[in-house]
mmCIF file of C-alpha atoms in Angstrom:
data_model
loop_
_atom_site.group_PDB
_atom_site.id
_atom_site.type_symbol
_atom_site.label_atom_id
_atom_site.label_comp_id
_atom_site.label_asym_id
_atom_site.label_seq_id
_atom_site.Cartn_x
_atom_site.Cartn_y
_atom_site.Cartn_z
ATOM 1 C CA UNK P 26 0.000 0.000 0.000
ATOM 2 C CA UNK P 27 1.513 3.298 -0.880
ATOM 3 C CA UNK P 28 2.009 5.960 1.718
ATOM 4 C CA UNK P 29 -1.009 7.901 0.502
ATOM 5 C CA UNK P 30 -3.113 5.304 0.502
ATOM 6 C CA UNK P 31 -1.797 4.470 4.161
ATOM 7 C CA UNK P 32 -2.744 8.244 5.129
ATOM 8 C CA UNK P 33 -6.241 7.999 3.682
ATOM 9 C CA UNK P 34 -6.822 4.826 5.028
ATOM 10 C CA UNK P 35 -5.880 5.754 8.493
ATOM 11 C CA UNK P 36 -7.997 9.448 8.264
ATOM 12 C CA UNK P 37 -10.794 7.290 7.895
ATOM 13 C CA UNK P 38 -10.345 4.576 9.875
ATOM 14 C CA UNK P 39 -9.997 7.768 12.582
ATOM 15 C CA UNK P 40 -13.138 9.332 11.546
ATOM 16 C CA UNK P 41 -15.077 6.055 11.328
ATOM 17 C CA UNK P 42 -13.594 6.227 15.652
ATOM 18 C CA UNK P 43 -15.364 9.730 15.700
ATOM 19 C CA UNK P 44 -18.705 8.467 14.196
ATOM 20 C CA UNK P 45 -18.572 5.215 16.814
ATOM 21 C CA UNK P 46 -18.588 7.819 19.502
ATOM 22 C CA UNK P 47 -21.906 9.325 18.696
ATOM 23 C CA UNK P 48 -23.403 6.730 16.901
ATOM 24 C CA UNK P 49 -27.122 6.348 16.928
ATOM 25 C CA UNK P 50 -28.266 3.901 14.432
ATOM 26 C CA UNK P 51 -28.526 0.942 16.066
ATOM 27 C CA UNK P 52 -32.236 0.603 16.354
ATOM 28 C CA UNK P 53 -32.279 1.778 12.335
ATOM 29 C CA UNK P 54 -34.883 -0.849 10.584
ATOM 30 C CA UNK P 55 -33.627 -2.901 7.515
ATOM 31 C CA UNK P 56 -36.627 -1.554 5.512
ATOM 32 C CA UNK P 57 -36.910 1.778 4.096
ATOM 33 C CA UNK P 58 -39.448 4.139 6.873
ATOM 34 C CA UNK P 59 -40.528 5.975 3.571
ATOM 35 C CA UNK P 60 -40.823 2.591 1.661
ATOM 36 C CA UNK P 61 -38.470 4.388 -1.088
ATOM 37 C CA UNK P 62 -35.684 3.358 -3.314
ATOM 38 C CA UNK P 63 -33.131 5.922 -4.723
ATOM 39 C CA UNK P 64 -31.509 5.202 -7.865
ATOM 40 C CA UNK P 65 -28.970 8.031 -8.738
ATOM 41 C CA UNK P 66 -24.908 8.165 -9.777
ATOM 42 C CA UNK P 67 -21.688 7.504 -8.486
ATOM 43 C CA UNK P 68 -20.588 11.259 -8.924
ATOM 44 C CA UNK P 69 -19.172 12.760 -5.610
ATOM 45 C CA UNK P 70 -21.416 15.973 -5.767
ATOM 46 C CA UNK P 71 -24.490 14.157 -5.542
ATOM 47 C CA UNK P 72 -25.858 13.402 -1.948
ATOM 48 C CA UNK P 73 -29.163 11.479 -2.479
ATOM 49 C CA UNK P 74 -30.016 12.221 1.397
ATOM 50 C CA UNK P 75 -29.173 15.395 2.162
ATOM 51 C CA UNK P 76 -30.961 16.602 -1.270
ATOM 52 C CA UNK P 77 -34.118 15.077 -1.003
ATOM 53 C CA UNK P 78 -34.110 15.601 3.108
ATOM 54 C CA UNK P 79 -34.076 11.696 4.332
ATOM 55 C CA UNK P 80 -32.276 10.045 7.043
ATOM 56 C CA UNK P 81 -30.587 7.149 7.605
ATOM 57 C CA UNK P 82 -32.852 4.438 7.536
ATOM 58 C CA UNK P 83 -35.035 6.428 4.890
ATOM 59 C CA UNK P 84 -34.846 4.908 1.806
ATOM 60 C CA UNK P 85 -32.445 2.224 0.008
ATOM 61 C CA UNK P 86 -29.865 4.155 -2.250
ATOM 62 C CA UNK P 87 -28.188 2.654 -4.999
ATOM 63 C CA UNK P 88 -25.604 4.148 -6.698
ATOM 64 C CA UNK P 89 -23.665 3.691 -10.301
ATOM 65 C CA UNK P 90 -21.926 5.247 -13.068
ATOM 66 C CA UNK P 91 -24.946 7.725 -14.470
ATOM 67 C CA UNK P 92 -27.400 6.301 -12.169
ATOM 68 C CA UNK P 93 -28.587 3.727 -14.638
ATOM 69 C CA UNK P 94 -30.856 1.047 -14.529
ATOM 70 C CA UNK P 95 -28.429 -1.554 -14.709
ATOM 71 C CA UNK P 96 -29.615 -5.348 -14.058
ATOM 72 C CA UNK P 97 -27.908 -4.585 -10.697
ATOM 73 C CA UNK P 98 -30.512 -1.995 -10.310
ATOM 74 C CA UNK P 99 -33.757 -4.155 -11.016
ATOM 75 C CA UNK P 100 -32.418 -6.896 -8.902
ATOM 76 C CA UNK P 101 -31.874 -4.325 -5.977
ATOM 77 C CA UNK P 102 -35.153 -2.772 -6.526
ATOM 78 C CA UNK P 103 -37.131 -6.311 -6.645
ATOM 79 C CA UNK P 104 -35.101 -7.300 -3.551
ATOM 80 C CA UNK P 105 -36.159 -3.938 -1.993
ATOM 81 C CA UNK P 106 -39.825 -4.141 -3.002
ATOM 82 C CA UNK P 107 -40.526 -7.921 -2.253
ATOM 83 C CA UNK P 108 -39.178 -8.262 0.620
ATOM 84 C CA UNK P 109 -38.678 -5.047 2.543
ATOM 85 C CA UNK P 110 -41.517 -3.308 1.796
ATOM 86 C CA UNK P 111 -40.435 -0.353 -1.122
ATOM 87 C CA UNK P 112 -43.115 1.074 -2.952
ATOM 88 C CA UNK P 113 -41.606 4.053 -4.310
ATOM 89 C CA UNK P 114 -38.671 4.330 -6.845
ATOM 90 C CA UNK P 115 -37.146 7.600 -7.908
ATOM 91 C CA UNK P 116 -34.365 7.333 -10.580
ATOM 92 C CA UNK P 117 -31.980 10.698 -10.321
ATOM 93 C CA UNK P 118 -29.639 11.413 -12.915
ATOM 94 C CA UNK P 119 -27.542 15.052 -12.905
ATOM 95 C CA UNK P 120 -25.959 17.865 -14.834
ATOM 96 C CA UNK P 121 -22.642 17.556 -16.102
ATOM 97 C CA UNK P 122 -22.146 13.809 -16.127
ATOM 98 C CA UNK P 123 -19.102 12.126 -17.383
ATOM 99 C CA UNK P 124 -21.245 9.609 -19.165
ATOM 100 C CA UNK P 125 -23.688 12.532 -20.526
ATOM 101 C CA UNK P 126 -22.771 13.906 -24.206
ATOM 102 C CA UNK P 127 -21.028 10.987 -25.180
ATOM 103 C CA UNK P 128 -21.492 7.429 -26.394
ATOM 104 C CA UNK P 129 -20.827 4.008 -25.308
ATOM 105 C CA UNK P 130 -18.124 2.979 -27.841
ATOM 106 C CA UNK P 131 -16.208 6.606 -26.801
ATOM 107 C CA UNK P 132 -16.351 5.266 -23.500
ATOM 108 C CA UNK P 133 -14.593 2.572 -24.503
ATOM 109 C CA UNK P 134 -12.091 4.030 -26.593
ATOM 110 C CA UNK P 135 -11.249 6.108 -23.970
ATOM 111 C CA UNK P 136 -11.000 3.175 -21.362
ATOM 112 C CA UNK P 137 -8.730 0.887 -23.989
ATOM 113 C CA UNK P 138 -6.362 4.252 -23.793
ATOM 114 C CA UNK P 139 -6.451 3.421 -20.342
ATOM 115 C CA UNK P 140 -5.304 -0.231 -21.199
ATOM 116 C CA UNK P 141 -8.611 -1.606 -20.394
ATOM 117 C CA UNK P 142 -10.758 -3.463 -22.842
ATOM 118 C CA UNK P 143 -14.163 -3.769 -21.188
ATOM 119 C CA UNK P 144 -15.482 -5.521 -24.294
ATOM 120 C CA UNK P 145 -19.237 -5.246 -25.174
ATOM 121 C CA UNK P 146 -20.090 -4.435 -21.769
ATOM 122 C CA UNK P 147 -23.187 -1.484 -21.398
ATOM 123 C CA UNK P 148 -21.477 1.467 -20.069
ATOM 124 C CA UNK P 149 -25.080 4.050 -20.322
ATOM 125 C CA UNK P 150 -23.499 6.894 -21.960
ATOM 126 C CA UNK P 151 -26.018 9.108 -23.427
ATOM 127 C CA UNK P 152 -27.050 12.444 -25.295
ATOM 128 C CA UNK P 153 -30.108 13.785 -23.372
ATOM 129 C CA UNK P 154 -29.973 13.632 -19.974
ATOM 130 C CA UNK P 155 -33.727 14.325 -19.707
ATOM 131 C CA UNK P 156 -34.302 11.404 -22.123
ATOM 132 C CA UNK P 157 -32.239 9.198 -20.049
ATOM 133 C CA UNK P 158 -34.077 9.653 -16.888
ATOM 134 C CA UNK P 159 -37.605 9.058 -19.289
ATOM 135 C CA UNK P 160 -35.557 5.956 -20.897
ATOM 136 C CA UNK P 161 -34.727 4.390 -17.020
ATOM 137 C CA UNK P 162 -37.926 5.262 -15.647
ATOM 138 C CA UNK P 163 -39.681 3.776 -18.476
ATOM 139 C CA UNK P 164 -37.782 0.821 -18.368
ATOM 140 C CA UNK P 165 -38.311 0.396 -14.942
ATOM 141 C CA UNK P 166 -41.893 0.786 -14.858
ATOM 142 C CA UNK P 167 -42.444 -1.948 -17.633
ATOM 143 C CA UNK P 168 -39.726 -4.246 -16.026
ATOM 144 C CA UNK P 169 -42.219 -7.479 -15.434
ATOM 145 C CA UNK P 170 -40.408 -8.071 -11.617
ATOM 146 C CA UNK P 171 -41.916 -4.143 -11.045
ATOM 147 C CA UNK P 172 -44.281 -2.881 -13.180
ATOM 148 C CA UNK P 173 -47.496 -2.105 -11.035
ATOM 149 C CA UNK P 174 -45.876 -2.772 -7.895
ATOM 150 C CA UNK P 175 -44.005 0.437 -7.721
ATOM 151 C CA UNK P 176 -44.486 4.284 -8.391
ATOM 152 C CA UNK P 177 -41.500 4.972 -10.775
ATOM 153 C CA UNK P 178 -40.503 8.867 -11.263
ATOM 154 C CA UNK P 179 -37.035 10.357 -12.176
ATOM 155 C CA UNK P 180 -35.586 13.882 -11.934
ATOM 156 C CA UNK P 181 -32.657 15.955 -12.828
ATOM 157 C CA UNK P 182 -30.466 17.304 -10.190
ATOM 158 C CA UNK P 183 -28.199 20.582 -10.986
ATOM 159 C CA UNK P 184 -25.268 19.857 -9.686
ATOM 160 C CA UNK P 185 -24.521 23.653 -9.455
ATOM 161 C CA UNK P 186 -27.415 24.732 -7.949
ATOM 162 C CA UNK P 187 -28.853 22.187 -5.563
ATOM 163 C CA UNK P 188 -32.117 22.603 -7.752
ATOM 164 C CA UNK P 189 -33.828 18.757 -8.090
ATOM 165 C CA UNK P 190 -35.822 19.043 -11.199
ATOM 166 C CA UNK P 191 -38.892 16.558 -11.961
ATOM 167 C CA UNK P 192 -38.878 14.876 -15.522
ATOM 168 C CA UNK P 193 -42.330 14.717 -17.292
ATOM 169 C CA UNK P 194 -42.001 10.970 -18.297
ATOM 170 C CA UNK P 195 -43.664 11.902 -21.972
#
């Protein structure tokens, strides 16, 4: 392990000690207390919590590059709805994405200069970030495993602003 990866590890190891201290989330419930399930991106700027007010113990959050619907996604969400109770799923995608204004096989290009050749594999790049939002909710809400089961809805959130911005699914 380099040394900077020693220092990191150790300031968090530290804070996770600070945390301990005045940790309250013991008596948190496995299932969601507003029966929701967050789908949004990886990106750093986005905190699903604080930006849609929840606690811990909330909602299920799932993150991924773009905040996709992945198969990872529909197998968390039918885990999440069958058998802890989630009836609500909002998909969140966000402003200046590295996988917005681009395309899959660019992604890949730009990987394999990277030395890494991820193959076929989806990567969800794509040119309309509202029309990505409509495409996951949409796919989503006719998924067989969820369709009728759950209220799907997806937003936009401005990373610069804060501003969380519905998405008419049409």
């Amino acid at each position: 392990m380099t040394s900077d990866a020693s220092d990191l590890r150790e300031q968090l190891l530290d804070a996770n000690h600070a945390y301990m201290e005045g940790f309250e989330g013991a008596d948190v419930a496995k299932r969601p207390a507003r029966q929701l399930f967050v789908l949004t991106c990886m990106d750093a700027r986005v905190d699903p919590l604080r930006l849609l007010g929840l606690d811990v113990g909330d909602a299920h959050v799932m993150r991924n590059a773009g905040g996709r619907v992945s198969d990872d996604a529909v197998r968390s969400l039918v885990l999440s709805s069958a058998l802890l109770g989630t009836q609500h799923a909002v998909v969140i995608h966000h402003t200046d994405c590295g996988l917005g204004l681009t395309s899959d096989d660019a992604v890949r290009d730009d990987l394999a200069g990277h030395g890494l050749d991820v193959g076929n594999v989806w990567i969800g790049a794509f040119d309309d970030l509202d029309q990505s939002v409509r495409d996951d909710v949409e796919t989503l809400r006719s998924h067989p495993l969820i369709a009728d089961r759950i209220t799907v809805w997806g937003c936009v959130y401005d990373v610069r602003t804060g501003h969380l911005r519905p998405v008419d699914p049409t």
